[in-house]
Short mmCIF file of N, CA and C in Angstrom, two decimals:
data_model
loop_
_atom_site.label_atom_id
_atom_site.label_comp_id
_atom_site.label_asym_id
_atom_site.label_seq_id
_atom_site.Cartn_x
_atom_site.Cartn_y
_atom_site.Cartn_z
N UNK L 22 -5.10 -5.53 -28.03
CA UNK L 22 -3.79 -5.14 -27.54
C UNK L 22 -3.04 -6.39 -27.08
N UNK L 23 -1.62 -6.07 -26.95
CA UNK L 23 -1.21 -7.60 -27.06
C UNK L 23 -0.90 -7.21 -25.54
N UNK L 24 -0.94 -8.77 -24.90
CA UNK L 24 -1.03 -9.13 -23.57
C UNK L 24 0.37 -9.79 -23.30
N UNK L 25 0.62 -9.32 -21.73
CA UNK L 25 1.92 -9.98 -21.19
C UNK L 25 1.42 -11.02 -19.88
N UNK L 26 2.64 -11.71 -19.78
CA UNK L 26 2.62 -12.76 -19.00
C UNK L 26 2.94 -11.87 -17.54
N UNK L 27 2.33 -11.88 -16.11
CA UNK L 27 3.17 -11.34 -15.48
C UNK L 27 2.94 -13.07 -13.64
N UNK L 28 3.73 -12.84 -13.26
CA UNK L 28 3.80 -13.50 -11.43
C UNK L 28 4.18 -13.09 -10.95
N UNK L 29 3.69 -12.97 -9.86
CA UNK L 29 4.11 -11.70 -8.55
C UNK L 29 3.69 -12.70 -7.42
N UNK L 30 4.43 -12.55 -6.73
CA UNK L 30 4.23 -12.97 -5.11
C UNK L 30 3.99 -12.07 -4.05
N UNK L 31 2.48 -11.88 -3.69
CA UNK L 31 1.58 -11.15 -3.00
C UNK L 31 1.11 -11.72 -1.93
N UNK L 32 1.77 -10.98 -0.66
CA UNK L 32 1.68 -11.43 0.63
C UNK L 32 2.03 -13.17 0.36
N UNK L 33 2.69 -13.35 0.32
CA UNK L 33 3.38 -14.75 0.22
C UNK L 33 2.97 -15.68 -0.67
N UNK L 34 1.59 -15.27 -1.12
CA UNK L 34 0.98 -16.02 -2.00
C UNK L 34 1.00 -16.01 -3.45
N UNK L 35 1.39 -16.76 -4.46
CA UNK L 35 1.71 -16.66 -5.67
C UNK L 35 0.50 -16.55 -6.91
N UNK L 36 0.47 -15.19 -7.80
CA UNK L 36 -0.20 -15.08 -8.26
C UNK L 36 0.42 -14.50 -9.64
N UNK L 37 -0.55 -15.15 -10.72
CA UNK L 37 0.01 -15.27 -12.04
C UNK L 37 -1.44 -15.05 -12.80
N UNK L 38 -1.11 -14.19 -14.19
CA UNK L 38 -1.88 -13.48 -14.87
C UNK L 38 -1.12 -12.85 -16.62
N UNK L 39 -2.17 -12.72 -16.74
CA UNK L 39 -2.19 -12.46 -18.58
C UNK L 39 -2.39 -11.17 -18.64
N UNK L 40 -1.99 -9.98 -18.51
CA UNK L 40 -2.50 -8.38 -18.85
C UNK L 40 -2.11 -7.74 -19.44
N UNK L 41 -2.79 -6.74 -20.17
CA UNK L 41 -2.51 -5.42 -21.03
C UNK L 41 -1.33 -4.44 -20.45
N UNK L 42 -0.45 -4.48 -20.91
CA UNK L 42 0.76 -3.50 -20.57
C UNK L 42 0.70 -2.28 -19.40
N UNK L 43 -1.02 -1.74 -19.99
CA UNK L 43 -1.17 -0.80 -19.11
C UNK L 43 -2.06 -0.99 -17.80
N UNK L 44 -1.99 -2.05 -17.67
CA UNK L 44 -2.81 -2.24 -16.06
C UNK L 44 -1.20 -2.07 -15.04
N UNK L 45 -2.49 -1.49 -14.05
CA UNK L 45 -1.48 -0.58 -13.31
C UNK L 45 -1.36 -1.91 -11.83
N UNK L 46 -0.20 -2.25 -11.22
CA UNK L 46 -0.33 -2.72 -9.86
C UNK L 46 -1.23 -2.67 -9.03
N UNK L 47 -1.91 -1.31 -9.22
CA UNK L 47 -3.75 -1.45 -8.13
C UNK L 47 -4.45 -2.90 -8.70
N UNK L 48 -4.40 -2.06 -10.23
CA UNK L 48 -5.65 -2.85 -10.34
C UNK L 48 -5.48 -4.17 -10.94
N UNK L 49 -4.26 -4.67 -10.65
CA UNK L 49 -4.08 -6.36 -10.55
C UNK L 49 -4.52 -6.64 -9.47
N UNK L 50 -3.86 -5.78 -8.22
CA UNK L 50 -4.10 -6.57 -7.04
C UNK L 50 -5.54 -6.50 -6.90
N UNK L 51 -6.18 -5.84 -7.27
CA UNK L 51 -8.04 -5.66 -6.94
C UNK L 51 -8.69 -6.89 -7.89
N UNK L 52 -8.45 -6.71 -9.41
CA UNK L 52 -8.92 -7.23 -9.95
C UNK L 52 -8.52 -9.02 -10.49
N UNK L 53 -6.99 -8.95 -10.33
CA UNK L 53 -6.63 -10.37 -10.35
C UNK L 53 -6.34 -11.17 -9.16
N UNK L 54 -6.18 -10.32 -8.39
CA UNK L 54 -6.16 -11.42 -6.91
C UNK L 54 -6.92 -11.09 -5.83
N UNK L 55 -7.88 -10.27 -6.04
CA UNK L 55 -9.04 -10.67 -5.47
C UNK L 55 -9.20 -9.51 -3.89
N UNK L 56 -8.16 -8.48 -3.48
CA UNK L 56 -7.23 -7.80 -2.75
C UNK L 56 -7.77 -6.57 -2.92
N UNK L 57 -8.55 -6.19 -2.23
CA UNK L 57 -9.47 -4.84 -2.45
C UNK L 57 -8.95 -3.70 -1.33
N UNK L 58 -8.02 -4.09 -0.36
CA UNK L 58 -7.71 -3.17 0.40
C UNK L 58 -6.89 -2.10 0.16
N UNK L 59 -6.13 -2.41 -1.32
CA UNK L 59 -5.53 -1.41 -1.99
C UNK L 59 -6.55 -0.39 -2.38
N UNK L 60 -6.15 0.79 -1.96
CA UNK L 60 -7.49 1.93 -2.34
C UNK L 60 -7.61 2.49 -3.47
N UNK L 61 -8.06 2.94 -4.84
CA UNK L 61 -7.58 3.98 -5.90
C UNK L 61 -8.36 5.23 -5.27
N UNK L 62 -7.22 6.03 -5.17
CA UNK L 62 -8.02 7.82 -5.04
C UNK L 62 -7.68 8.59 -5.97
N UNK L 63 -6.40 8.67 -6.43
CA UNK L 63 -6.37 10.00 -7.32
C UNK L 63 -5.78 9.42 -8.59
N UNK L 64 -5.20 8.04 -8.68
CA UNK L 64 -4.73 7.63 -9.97
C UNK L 64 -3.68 8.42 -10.32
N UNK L 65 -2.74 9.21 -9.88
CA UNK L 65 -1.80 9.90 -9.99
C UNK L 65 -0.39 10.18 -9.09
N UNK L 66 -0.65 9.01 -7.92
CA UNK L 66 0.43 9.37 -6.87
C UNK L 66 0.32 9.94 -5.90
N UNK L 67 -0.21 11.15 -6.22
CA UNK L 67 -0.38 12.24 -5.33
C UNK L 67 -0.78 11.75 -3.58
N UNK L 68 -1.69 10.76 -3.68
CA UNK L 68 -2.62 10.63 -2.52
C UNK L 68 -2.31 9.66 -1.57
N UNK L 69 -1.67 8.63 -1.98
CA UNK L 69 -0.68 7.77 -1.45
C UNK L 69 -2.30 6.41 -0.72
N UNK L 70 -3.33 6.77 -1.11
CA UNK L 70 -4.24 5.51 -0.72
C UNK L 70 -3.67 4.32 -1.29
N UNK L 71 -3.15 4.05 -2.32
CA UNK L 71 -2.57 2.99 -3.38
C UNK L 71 -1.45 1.98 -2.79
N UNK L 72 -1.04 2.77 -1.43
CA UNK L 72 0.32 2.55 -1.23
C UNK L 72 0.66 1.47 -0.70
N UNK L 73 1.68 0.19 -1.31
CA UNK L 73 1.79 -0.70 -0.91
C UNK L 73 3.55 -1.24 -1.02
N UNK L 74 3.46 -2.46 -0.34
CA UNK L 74 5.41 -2.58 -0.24
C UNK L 74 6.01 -3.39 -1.36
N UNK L 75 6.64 -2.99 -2.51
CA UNK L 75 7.32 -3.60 -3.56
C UNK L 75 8.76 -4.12 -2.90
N UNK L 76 9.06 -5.19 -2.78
CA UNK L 76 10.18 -5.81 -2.34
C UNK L 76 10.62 -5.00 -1.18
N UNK L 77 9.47 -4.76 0.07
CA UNK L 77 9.98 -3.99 1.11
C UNK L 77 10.32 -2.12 1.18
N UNK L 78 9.27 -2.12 -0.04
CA UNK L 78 9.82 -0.31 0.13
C UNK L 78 8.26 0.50 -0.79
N UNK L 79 8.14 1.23 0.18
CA UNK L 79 6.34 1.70 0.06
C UNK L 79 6.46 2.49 -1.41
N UNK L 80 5.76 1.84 -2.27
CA UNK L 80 5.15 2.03 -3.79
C UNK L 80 3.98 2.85 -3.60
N UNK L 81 3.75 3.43 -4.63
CA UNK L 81 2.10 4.10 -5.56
C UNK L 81 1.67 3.07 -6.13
N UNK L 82 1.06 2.14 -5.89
CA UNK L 82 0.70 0.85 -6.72
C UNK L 82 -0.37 1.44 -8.34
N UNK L 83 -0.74 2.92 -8.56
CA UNK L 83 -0.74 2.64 -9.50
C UNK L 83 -0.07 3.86 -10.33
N UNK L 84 1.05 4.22 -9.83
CA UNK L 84 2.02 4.69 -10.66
C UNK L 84 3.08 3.19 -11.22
N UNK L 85 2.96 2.20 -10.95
CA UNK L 85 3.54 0.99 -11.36
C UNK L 85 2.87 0.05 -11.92
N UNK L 86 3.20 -0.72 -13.60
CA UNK L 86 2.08 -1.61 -14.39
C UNK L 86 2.81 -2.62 -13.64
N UNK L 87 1.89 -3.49 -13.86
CA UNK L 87 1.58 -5.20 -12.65
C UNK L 87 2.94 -5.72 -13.88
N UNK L 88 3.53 -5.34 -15.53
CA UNK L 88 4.59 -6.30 -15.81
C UNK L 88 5.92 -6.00 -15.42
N UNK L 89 5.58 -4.87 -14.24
CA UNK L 89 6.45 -4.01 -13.96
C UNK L 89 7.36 -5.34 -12.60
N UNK L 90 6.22 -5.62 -11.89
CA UNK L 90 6.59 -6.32 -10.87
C UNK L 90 6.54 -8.00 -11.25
N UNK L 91 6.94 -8.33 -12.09
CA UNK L 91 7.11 -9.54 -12.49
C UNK L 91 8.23 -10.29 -11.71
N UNK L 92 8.31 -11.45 -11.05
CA UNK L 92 8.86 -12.06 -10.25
C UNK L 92 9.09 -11.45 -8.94
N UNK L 93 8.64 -9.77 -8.55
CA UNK L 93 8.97 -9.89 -7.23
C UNK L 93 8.06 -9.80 -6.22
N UNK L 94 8.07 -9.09 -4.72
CA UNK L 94 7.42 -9.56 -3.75
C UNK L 94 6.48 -8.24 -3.33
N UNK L 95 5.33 -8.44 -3.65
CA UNK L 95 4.27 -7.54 -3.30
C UNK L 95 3.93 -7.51 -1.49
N UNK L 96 3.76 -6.64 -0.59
CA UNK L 96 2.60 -6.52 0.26
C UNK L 96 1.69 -5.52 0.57
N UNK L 97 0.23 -6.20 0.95
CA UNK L 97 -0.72 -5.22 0.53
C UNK L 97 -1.14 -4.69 2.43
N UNK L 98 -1.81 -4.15 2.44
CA UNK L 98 -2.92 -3.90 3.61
C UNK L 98 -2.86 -5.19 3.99
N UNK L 99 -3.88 -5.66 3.78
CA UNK L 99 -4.04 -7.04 3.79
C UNK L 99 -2.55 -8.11 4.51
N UNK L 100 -1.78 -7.94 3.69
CA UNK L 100 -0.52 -8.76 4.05
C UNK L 100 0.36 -8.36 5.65
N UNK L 101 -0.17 -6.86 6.05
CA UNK L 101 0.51 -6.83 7.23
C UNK L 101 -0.08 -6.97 8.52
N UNK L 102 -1.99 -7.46 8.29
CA UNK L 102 -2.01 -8.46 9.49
C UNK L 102 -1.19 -9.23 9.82
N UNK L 103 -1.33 -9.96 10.61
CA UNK L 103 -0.79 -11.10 11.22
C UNK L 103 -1.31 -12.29 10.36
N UNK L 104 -0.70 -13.67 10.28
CA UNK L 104 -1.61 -14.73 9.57
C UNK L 104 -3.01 -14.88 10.08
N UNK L 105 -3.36 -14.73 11.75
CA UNK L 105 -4.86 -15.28 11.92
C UNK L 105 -5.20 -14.29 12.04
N UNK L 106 -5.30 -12.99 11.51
CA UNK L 106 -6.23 -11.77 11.35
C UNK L 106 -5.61 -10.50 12.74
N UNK L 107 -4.67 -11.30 13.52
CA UNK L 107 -4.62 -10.05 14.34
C UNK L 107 -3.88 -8.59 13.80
N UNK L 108 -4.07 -7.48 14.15
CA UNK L 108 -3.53 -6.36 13.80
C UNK L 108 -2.12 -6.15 14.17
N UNK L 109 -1.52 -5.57 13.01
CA UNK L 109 0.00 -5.38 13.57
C UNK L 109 0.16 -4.07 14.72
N UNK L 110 0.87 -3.34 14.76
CA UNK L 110 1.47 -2.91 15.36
C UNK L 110 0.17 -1.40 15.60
N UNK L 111 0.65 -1.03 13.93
CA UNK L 111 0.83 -0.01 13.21
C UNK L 111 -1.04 0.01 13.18
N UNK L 112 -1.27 -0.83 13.04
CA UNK L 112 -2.96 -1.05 12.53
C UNK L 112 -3.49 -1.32 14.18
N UNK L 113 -2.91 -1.56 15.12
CA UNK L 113 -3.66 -1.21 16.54
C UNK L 113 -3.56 -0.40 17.04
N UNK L 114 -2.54 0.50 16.99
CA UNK L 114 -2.40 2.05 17.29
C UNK L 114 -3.30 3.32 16.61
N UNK L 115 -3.91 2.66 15.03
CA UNK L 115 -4.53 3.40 14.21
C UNK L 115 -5.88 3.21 14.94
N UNK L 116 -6.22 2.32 15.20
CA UNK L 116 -7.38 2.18 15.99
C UNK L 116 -7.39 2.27 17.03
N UNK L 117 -6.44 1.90 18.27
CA UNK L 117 -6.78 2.68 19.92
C UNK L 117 -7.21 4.08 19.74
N UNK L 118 -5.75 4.65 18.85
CA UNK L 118 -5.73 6.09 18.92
C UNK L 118 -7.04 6.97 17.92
N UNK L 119 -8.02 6.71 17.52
CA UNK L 119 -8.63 6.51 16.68
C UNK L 119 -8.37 7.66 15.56
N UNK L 120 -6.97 6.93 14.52
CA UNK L 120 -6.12 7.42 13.86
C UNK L 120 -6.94 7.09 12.62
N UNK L 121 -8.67 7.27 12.47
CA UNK L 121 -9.06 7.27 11.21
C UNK L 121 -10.43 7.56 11.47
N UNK L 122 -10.65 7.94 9.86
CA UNK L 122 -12.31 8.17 10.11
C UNK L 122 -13.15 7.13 9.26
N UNK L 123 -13.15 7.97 7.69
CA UNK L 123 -13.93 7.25 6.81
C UNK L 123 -13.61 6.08 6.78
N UNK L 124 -11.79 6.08 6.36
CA UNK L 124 -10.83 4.92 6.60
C UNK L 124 -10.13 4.33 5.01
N UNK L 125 -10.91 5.62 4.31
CA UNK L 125 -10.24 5.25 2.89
C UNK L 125 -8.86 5.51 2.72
N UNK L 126 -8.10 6.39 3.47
CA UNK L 126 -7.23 6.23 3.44
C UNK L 126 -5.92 5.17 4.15
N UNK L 127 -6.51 4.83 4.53
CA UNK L 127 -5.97 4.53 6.20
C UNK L 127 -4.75 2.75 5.40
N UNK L 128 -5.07 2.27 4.54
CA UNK L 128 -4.21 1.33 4.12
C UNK L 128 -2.76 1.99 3.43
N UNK L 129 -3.06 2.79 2.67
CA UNK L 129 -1.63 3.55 2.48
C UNK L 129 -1.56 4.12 3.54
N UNK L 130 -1.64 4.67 4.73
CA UNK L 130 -1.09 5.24 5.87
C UNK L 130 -0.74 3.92 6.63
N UNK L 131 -0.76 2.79 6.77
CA UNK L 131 -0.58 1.93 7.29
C UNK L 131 0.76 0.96 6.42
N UNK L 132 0.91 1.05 4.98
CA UNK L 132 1.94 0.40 4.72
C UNK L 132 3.01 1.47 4.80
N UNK L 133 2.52 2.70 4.06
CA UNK L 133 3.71 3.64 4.78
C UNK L 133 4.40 3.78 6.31
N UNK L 134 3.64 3.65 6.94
CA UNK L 134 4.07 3.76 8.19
C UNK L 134 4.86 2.76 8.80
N UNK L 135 4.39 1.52 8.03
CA UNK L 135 5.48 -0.10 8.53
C UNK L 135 6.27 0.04 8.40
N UNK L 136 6.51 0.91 6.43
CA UNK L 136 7.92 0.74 6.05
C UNK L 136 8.97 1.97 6.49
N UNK L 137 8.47 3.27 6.74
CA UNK L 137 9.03 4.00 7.74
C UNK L 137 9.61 3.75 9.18
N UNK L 138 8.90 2.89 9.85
CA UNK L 138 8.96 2.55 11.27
C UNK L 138 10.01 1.20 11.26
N UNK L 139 10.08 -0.13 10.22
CA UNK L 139 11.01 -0.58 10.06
C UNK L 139 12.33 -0.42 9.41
N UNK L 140 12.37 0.76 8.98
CA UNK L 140 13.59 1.75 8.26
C UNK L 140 14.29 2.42 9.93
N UNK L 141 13.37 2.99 10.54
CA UNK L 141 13.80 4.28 11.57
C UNK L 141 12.54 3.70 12.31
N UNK L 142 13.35 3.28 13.57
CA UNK L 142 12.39 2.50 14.54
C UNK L 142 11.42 3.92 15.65
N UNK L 143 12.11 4.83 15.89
CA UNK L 143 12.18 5.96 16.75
C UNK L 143 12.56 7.34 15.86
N UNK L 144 11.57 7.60 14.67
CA UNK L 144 11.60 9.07 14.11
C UNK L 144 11.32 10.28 14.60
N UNK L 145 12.02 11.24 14.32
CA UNK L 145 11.42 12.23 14.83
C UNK L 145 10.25 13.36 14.62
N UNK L 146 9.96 14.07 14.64
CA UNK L 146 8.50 14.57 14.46
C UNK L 146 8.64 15.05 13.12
N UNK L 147 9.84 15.62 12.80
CA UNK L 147 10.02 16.00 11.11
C UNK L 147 10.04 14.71 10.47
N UNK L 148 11.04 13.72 10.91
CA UNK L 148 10.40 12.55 10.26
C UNK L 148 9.40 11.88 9.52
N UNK L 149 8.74 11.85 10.57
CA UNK L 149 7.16 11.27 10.32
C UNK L 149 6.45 12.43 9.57
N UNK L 150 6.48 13.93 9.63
CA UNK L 150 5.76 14.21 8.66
C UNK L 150 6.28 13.97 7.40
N UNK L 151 7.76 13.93 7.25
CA UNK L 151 8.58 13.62 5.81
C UNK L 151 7.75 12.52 5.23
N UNK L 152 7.61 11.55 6.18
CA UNK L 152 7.72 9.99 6.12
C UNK L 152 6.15 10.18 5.37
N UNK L 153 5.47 10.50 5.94
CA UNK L 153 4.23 10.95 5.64
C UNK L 153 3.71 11.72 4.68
N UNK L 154 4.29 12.59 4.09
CA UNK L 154 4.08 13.65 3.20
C UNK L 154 3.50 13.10 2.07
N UNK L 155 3.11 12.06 1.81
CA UNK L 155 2.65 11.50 0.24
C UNK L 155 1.23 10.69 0.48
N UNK L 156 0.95 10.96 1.75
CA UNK L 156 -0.23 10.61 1.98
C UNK L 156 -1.51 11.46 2.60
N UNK L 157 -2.31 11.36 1.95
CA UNK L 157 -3.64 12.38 2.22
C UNK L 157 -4.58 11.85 2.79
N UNK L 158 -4.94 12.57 4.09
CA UNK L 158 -6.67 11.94 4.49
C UNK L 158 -7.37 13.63 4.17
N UNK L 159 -8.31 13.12 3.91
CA UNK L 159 -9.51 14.38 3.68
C UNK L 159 -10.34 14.57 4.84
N UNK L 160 -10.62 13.44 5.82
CA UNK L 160 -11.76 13.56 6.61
C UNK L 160 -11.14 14.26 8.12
N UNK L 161 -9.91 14.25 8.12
CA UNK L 161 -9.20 14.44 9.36
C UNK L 161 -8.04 15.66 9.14
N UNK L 162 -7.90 16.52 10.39
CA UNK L 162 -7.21 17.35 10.36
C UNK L 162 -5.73 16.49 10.13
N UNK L 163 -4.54 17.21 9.62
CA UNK L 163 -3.16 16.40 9.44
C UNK L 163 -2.50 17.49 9.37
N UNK L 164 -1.31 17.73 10.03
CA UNK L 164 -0.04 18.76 9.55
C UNK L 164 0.81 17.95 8.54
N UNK L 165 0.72 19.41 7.21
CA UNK L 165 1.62 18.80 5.95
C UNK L 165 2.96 19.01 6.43
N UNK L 166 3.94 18.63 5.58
CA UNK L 166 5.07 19.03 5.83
C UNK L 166 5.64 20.45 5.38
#
């Protein structure tokens, strides 16, 4: 199959690759840059583990192929620590409050929630389940919307 050129800038860091049309944004970031905190669960959207920030606005990373995002700005799980590993905001509240279990989900609930919370600083309870609605945990009770 013929192969494309793609570069993406992931969490600030620049990364460049040769892939098959149909590799999906997960599985660049897993398999070409090395970025495993992106989760695959359902390969279809539905589940929102995948979920990461395409130029600032929460993606299905693999409802999107990696030549899809050619020149622009990826962030993963990973990218919304802090530079020396401390937890943001969003990722110390998940853990005081102990807002996880298994924890497979918990990286798409965490980029969703950045990019919700830096959209609408103070949502309201319909909000956040709106905001929320595309993400699934299995191990924990959750009100859908």
């Amino acid at each position: 199959m013929h192969e494309l050129p793609v570069a993406v800038s992931v969490n600030g860091r620049d990364y460049q690759g040769v892939v098959e049309p149909r590799v999906t944004l997960a599985d660049f970031l897993r398999d070409n840059c090395g970025l495993t905190g992106t989760h695959l669960g359902c390969e279809h959207g539905a589940c929102g583990a995948c979920t990461v920030l395409l130029d600032g606005q929460a993606v299905r990373s693999c409802l999107v192929f990696a030549v899809q995002v050619d020149g622009q700005e990826v962030t993963t799980v990973e990218g919304i620590a802090g530079p020396d590993g401390e937890l943001s905001p969003v990722q110390a509240a998940l853990k005081e409050c102990h807002g996880l279990q298994c924890g497979f989900c918990t990286p798409g609930f965490v980029t969703s929630i950045t990019a919700m919370l830096r959209d609408n600083p103070n949502p309201t309870d319909d909000e956040i389940r709106e905001g929320l609605s595309g993400n699934f945990c299995r191990c924990t009770g959750y009100q859908a919307s």
